[in-house]
Structures are given as structure tokens and as C-alpha cells.
Coordinates of C-alpha atoms in Angstrom, one line a residue:
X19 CA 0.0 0.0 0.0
X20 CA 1.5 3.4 -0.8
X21 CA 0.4 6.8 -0.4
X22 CA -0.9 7.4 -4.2
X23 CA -3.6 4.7 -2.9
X24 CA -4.9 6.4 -0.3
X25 CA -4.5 9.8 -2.4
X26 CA -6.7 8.4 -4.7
X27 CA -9.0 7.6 -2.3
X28 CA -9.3 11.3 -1.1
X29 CA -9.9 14.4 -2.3
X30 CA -7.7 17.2 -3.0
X31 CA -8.0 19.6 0.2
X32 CA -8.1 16.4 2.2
X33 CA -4.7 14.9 0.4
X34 CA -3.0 18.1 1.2
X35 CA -3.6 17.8 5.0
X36 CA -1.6 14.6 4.8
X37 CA 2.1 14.7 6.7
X38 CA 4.4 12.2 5.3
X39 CA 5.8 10.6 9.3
X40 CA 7.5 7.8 10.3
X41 CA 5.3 5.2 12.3
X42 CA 4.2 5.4 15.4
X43 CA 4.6 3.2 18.4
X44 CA 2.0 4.5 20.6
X45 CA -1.4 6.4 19.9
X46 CA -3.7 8.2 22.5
X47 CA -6.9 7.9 21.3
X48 CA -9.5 10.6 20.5
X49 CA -12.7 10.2 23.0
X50 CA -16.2 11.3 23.0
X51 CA -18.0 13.9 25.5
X52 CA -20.8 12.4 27.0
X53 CA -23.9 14.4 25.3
X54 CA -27.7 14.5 26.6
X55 CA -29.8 16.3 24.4
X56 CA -30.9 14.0 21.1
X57 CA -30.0 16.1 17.9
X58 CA -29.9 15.9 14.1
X59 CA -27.3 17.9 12.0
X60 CA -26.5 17.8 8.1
X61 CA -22.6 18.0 9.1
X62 CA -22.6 15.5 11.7
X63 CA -22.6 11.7 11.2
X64 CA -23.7 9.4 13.7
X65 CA -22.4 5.8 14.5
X66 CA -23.7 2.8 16.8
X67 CA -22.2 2.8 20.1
X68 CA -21.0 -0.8 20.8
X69 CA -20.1 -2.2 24.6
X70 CA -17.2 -3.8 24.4
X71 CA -13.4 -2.9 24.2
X72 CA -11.9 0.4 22.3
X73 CA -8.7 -1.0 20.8
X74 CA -5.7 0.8 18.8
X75 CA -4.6 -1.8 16.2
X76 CA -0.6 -1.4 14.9
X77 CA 0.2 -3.3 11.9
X78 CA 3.9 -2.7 10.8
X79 CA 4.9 -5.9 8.4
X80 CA 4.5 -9.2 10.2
X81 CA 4.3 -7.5 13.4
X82 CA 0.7 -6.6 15.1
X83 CA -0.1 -5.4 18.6
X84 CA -3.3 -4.6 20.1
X85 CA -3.3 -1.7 22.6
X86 CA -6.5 -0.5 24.8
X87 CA -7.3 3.0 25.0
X88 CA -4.8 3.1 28.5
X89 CA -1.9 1.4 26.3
X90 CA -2.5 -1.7 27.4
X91 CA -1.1 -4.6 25.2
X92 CA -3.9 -7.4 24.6
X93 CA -2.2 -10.1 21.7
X94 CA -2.8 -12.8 23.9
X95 CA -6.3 -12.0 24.7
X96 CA -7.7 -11.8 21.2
X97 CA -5.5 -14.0 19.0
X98 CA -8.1 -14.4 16.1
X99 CA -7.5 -10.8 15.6
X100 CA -3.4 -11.0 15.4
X101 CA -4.3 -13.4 12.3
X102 CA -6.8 -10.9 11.2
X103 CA -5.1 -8.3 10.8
X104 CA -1.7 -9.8 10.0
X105 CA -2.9 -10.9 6.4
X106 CA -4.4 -7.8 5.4
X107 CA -3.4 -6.1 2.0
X108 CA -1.8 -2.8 3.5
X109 CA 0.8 -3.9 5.6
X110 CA 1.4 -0.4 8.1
X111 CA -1.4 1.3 9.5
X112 CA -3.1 2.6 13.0
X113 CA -6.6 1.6 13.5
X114 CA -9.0 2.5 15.9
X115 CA -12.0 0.4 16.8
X116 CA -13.9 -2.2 19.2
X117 CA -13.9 -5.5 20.0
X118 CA -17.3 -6.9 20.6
X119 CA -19.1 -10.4 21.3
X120 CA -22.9 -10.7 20.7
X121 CA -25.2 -11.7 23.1
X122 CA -28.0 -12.6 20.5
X123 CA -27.8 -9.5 18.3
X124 CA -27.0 -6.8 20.9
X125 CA -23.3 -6.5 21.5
X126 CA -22.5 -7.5 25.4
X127 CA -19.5 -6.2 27.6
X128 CA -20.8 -9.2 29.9
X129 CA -20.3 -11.8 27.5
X130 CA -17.1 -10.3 26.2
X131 CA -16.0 -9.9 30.2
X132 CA -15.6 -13.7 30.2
X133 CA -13.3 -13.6 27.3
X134 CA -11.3 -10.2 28.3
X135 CA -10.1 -12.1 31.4
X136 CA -8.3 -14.6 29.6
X137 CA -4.4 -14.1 29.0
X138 CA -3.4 -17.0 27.3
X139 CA -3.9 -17.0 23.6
X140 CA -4.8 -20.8 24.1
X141 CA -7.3 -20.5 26.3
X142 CA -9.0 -17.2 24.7
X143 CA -9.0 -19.4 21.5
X144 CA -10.9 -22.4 23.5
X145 CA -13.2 -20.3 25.5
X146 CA -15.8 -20.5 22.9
X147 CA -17.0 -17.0 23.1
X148 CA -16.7 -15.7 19.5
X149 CA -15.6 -11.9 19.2
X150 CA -15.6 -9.3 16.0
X151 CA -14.0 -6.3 15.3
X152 CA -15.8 -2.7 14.5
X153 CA -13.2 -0.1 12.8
X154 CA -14.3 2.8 12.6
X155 CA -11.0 5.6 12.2
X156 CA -7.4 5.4 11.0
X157 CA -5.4 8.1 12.4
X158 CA -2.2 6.5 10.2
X159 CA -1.6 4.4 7.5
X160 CA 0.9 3.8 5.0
X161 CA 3.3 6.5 6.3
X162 CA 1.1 8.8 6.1
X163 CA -0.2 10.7 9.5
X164 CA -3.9 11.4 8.7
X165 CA -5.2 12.9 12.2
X166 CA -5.9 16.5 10.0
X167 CA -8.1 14.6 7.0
X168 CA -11.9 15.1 7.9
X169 CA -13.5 11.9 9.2
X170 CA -15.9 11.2 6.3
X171 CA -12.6 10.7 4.1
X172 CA -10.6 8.6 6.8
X173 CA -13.5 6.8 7.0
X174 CA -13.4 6.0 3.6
X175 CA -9.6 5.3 3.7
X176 CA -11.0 2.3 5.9
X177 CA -13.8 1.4 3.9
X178 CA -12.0 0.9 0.8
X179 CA -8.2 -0.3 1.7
X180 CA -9.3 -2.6 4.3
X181 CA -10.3 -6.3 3.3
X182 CA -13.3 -7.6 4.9
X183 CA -13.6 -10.8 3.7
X184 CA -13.2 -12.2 7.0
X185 CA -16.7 -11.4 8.7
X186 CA -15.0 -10.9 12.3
X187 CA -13.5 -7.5 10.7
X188 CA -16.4 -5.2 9.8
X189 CA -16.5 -2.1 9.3
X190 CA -19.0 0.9 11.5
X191 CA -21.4 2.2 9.5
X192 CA -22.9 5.4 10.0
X193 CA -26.2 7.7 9.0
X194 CA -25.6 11.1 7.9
X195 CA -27.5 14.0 9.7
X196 CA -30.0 12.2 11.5
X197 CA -29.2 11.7 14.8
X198 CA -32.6 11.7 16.3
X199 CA -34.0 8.9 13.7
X200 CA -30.9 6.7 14.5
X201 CA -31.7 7.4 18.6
X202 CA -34.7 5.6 18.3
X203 CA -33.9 2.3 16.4
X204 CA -31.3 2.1 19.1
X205 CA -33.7 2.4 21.7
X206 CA -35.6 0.0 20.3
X207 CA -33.3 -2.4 19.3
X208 CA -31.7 -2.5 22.9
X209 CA -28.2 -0.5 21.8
X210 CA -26.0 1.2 24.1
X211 CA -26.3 4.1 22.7
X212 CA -24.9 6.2 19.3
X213 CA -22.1 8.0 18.7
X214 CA -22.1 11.6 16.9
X215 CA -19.4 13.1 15.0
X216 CA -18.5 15.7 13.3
X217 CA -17.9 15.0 9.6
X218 CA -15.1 17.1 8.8
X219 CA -13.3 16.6 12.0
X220 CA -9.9 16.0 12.7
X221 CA -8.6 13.3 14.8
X222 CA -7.5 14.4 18.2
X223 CA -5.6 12.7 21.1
X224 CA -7.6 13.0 24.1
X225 CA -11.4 13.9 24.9
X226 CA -12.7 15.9 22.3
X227 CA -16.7 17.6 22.3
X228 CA -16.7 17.2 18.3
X229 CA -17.4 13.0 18.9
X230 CA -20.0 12.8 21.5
X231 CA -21.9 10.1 23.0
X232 CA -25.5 9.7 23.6
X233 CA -27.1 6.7 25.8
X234 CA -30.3 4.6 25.7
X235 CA -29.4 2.9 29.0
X236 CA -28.1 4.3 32.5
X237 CA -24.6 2.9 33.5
X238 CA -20.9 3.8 33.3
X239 CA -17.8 2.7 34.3
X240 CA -17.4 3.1 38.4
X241 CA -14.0 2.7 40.5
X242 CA -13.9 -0.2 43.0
X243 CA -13.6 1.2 46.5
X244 CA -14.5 -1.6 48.9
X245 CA -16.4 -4.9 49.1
X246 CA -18.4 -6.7 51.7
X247 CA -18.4 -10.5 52.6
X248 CA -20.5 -12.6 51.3
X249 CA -23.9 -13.9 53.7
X250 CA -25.8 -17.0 54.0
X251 CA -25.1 -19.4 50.6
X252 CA -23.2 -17.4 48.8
X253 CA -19.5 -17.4 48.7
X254 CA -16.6 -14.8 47.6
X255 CA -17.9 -11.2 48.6
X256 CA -21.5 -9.6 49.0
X257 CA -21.5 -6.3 47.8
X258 CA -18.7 -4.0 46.0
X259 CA -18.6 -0.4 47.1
X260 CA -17.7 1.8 43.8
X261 CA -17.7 5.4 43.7
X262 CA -16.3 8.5 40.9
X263 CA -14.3 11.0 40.8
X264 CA -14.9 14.8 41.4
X265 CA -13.1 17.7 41.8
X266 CA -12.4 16.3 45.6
X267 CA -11.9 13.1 45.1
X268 CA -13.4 9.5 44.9
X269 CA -16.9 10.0 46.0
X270 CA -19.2 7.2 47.3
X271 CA -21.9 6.1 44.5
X272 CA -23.4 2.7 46.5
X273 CA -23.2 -0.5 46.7
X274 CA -23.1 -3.2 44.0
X275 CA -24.6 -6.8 44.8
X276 CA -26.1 -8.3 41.8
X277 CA -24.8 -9.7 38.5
X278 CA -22.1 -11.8 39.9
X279 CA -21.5 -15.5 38.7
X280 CA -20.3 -17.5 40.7
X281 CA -16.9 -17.6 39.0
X282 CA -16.4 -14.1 38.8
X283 CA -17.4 -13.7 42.9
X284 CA -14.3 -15.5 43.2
X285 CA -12.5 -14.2 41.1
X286 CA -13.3 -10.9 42.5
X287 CA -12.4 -11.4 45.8
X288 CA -9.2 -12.8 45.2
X289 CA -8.2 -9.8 43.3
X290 CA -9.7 -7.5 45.5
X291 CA -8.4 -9.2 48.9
X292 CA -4.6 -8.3 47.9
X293 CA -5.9 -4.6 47.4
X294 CA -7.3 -4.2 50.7
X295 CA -6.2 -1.2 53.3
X296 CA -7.4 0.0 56.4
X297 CA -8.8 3.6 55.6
X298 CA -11.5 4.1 52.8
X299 CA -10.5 5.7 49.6
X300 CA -13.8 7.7 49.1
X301 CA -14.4 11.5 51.0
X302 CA -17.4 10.2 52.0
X303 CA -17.2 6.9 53.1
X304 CA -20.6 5.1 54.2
X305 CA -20.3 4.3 58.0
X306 CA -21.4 0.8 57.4
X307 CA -19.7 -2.1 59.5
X308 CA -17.8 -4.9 58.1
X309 CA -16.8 -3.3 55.0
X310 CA -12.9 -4.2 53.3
X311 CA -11.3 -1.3 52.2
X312 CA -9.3 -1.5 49.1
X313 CA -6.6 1.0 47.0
X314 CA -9.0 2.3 43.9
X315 CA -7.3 1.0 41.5
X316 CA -10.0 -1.2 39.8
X317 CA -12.8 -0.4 37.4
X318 CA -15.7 -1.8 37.0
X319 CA -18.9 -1.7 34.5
X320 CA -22.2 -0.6 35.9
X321 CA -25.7 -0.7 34.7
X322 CA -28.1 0.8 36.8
X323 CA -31.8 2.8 36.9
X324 CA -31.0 6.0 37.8
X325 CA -29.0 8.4 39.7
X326 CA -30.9 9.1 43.0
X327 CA -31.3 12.8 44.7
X328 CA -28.6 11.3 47.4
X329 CA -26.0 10.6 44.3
X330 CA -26.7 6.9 45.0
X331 CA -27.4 4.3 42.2
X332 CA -30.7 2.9 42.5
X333 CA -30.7 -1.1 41.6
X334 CA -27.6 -1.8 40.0
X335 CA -26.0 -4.5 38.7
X336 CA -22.6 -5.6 37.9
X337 CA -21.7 -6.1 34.5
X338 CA -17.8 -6.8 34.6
X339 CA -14.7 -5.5 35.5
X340 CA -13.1 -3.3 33.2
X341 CA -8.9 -2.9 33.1
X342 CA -8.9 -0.5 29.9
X343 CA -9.9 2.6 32.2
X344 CA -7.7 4.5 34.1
X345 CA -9.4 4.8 37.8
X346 CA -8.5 8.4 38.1
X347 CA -10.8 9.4 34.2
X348 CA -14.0 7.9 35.9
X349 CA -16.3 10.8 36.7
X350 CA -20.3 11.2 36.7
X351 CA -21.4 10.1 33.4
X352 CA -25.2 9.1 33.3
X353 CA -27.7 12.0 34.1

């Protein structure tokens, strides 16, 4: 793949954005602003928001690694995608997308949870749980830094250079202008959400108010603060304690005590147990008795109701943990 390909590809003004740069070895990724109202707009685009795992793909010859959002590598956890990637036709490139599993047709962090845990490529490979990958950007490719082309033409870069023969590769489509319309079929097709963006925007490190994110359901990521112990029959822990971050510090948010399997209440409390200190991390602790303390340094995915009047979470439920987040980014998301 050369750069005449992808000038081809592209028009004129958007060619003449394009720097000529070496490779690069790490990306921060450009995020999305959490956005309330519903809206439609001629010059924005808008894109299904899937629940799974933002990933930053670098392909330079035989060589691939899969990075999350907080530079994490993850070739061992998603193996299939290694040999995905590895025999496509342009052999250097950056891409940004997710990588989902399906629970029937809705795309499910929970199912993809089991899978996420699993380090050994092995193991990930025999666990059964089948995964895809959504690419939606391409902030390089071919030597060529394109982070200044519009997003409608490095969408199209990826559209047309990519080879998606493979159906686990697919790439995100998107409806032009009409936000509102594309709200709804989410809504009624049980979606996360939708994803608007500006057409002509640039791509930018960091969190950005030109992509913005709108949700059908309540939940966001929350930082583990605390667990109980488990009562009666059930074993591991009871309840975790997760809270956000404010201009203060880690405040309290409530207690999480459903949507455990057994396997991951274990799991949990093993990891959580050699986190454990004496003194709560929130600034406002609940008084409650019996409650292990632990550093916040784990994430976790919550779905939930609704925010209550006290800033508590009214019937939660655990989704999975989450190790692509940096603690210290989790603020008040859902309104």
C-alpha cells in the first residue's frame, strides 16, 4: 500500500492535510464527550455505540499489537485478531476500533467480560466466546499521518483499503445527519447508545466535544472502592462499594450486589483481597460495618436505573470489570 492509494481515495484539500511521518509506536486515542440532548445535523454523522473494548490496532509488516485506549497490550487475549489483521493487504497502519461479542444480536460487555479475562492466547481461543472487530477511524496508514483529514474521508480510507472478507473484521457504518431517527432504532433495538461526529473533524488525542456520545441505557464505568463479605449461601464477597471521581476526590456512589457469577465472585475477591487497606478511599465513606477497604485502582462496568437525589445508584447491577480505564478518568457520566 502506498500513499498514491490512499490519495486516490481522497480528495484534494483532504490529500493536502496529509504529513508524510514515520510510524508510530503508541497512539492516544481521541474520546467522546458524554452528550444529553438527542440532535440531528446535516454536518454531523452518527455511528452505533457498541459495549465492548476500544482498541488501537498497529500493523507494521508481520508484526501486530493490540493496545487499549490506556496502552495496554492485549495479543494474547484476542489471538483471532493477530491473524486478522496480520494478512491484510496494506501492511502499516493505525486503527481504531472495538472489539465486541454478541449476546443474540446486541453486542455484550458481559459476554465479552468472560473472554477479556483470559491471557493466554490458548485458552482465549478455546473459551468458545466468538468476538468481531468494529473499525471505525485510522489516524495513520501507509506513512502517512492522517489525524488533520476530515473523518468522512478517513472513513473511507478504511472502507475501501481494508479487506473484509473475513466477517469478524467489519467495518462501523454510519447515518448522515440524522441523529434523532438513528436514537430511536437504538432504543428500540436494545443499543448502548450512538455516537455523533462531526464530519469534517480531525482526529485528536484525548477527549474531544466534536465525537460525543449519547445513551439509551443508564450505567458507566465506576471505581472499585470496597467490598463486603459474602452472607448466607453465597460465597466470595457480598456487595462491592464503587464510587467517581470529582473535583475532591473519589466519591461514594453505593453498593453493587447483583450480577455476579459464581466464577467471577471468586475471582473478584481474590483480586480484590490483595488490594485491601485500612482507611477508605472515598471522601465520604458510608459508616457501614464490616466493609474491606481496598486502593482504587480497579474499574468496573455498571448498569443501573438512575442516579438518585442522594448521588446513590438505584438497583444496580454488575456487569464486569473493566482494566482498559484509568481509575482516576471515571467521573459522573449518566444524568
Amino acid at each position: 500500500m502506498t500513499g498514491i492509494r490512499i490519495k486516490d481515495r481522497i480528495s484534494a484539500d483532504a490529500w493536502a492535510k496529509v504529513k508524510k511521518t514515520p510510524m508510530p509506536t503508541s497512539f492516544e486515542p481521541m474520546l467522546a464527550t458524554l452528550h444529553d440532548t438527542p440532535f440531528s445535523h446535516p454536518d454531523w454523522l452518527f455511528e452505533r455505540k457498541l459495549d465492548g473494548i476500544r482498541l488501537l490496532v498497529f500493523r507494521d509488516g508481520e508484526h501486530v499489537e493490540l493496545y487499549t485506549r490506556n496502552g495496554k497490550l492485549r495479543n494474547g487475549h484476542f489471538p483471532e485478531l493477530i491473524d486478522l489483521f496480520a494478512v491484510q493487504p496494506c501492511e502499516r497502519f493505525v486503527l481504531d476500533g472495538e472489539v465486541v461479542a454478541f449476546a443474540g444480536d446486541t453486542t455484550s460487555f458481559a459476554q465479552l467480560q468472560q473472554r477479556a479475562g483470559l491471557a493466554d492466547p490458548d485458552q482465549a481461543r478455546a473459551s468458545g466466546i466468538a468476538i468481531w472487530f468494529y473499525v471505525f477511524d485510522t489516524p495513520w496508514m501507509a506513512g502517512c499521518d492522517l489525524r488533520r483529514v476530515p473523518l468522512r474521508e478517513r472513513k473511507t480510507i478504511v472502507r475501501d483499503v481494508l479487506d473484509y472478507a473475513s466477517d469478524r473484521l467489519r467495518f462501523t457504518p454510519h447515518r448522515n445527519g440524522d441523529g434523532e431517527a438513528l436514537l430511536s432504532e437504538a432504543r428500540a433495538k436494545g443499543w448502548e447508545g450512538i455516537i455523533a461526529k462531526q464530519a469534517d473533524s480531525a482526529y485528536r488525542c484525548g477527549r474531544s466535544k466534536r465525537w460525543l456520545k449519547l445513551k439509551c441505557q443508564v450505567g458507566q464505568e465506576l471505581v472499585i472502592g470496597g467490598f463486603t463479605d459474602p452472607e448466607g449461601e453465597r460465597n466470595g464477597l457480598g456487595a462491592l462499594l464503587v464510587g467517581y471521581y470529582d473535583d475532591n476526590g473519589l466519591r461514594y456512589a453505593g453498593r453493587v450486589g447483583t450480577g455476579f457469577t459464581e466464577q467471577e465472585l471468586a475471582r473478584l475477591r481474590a483480586v480484590l483481597s490483595g488490594l485491601e487497606r485500612k482507611s477508605p478511599p472515598f471522601i465520604d465513606p458510608p459508616q457501614d460495618r464490616g466493609v474491606h477497604w481496598v486502593a482504587p485502582e480497579r474499574v468496573a462496568e455498571i448498569e443501573f436505573t438512575e442516579w438518585t437525589a442522594e448521588g446513590r445508584l438505584r438497583h444496580p447491577a454488575y456487569l464486569g470489570e473493566r482494566d482498559d480505564k484509568d481509575p482516576r478518568e471515571v467521573v459522573k457520566e449518566a444524568v
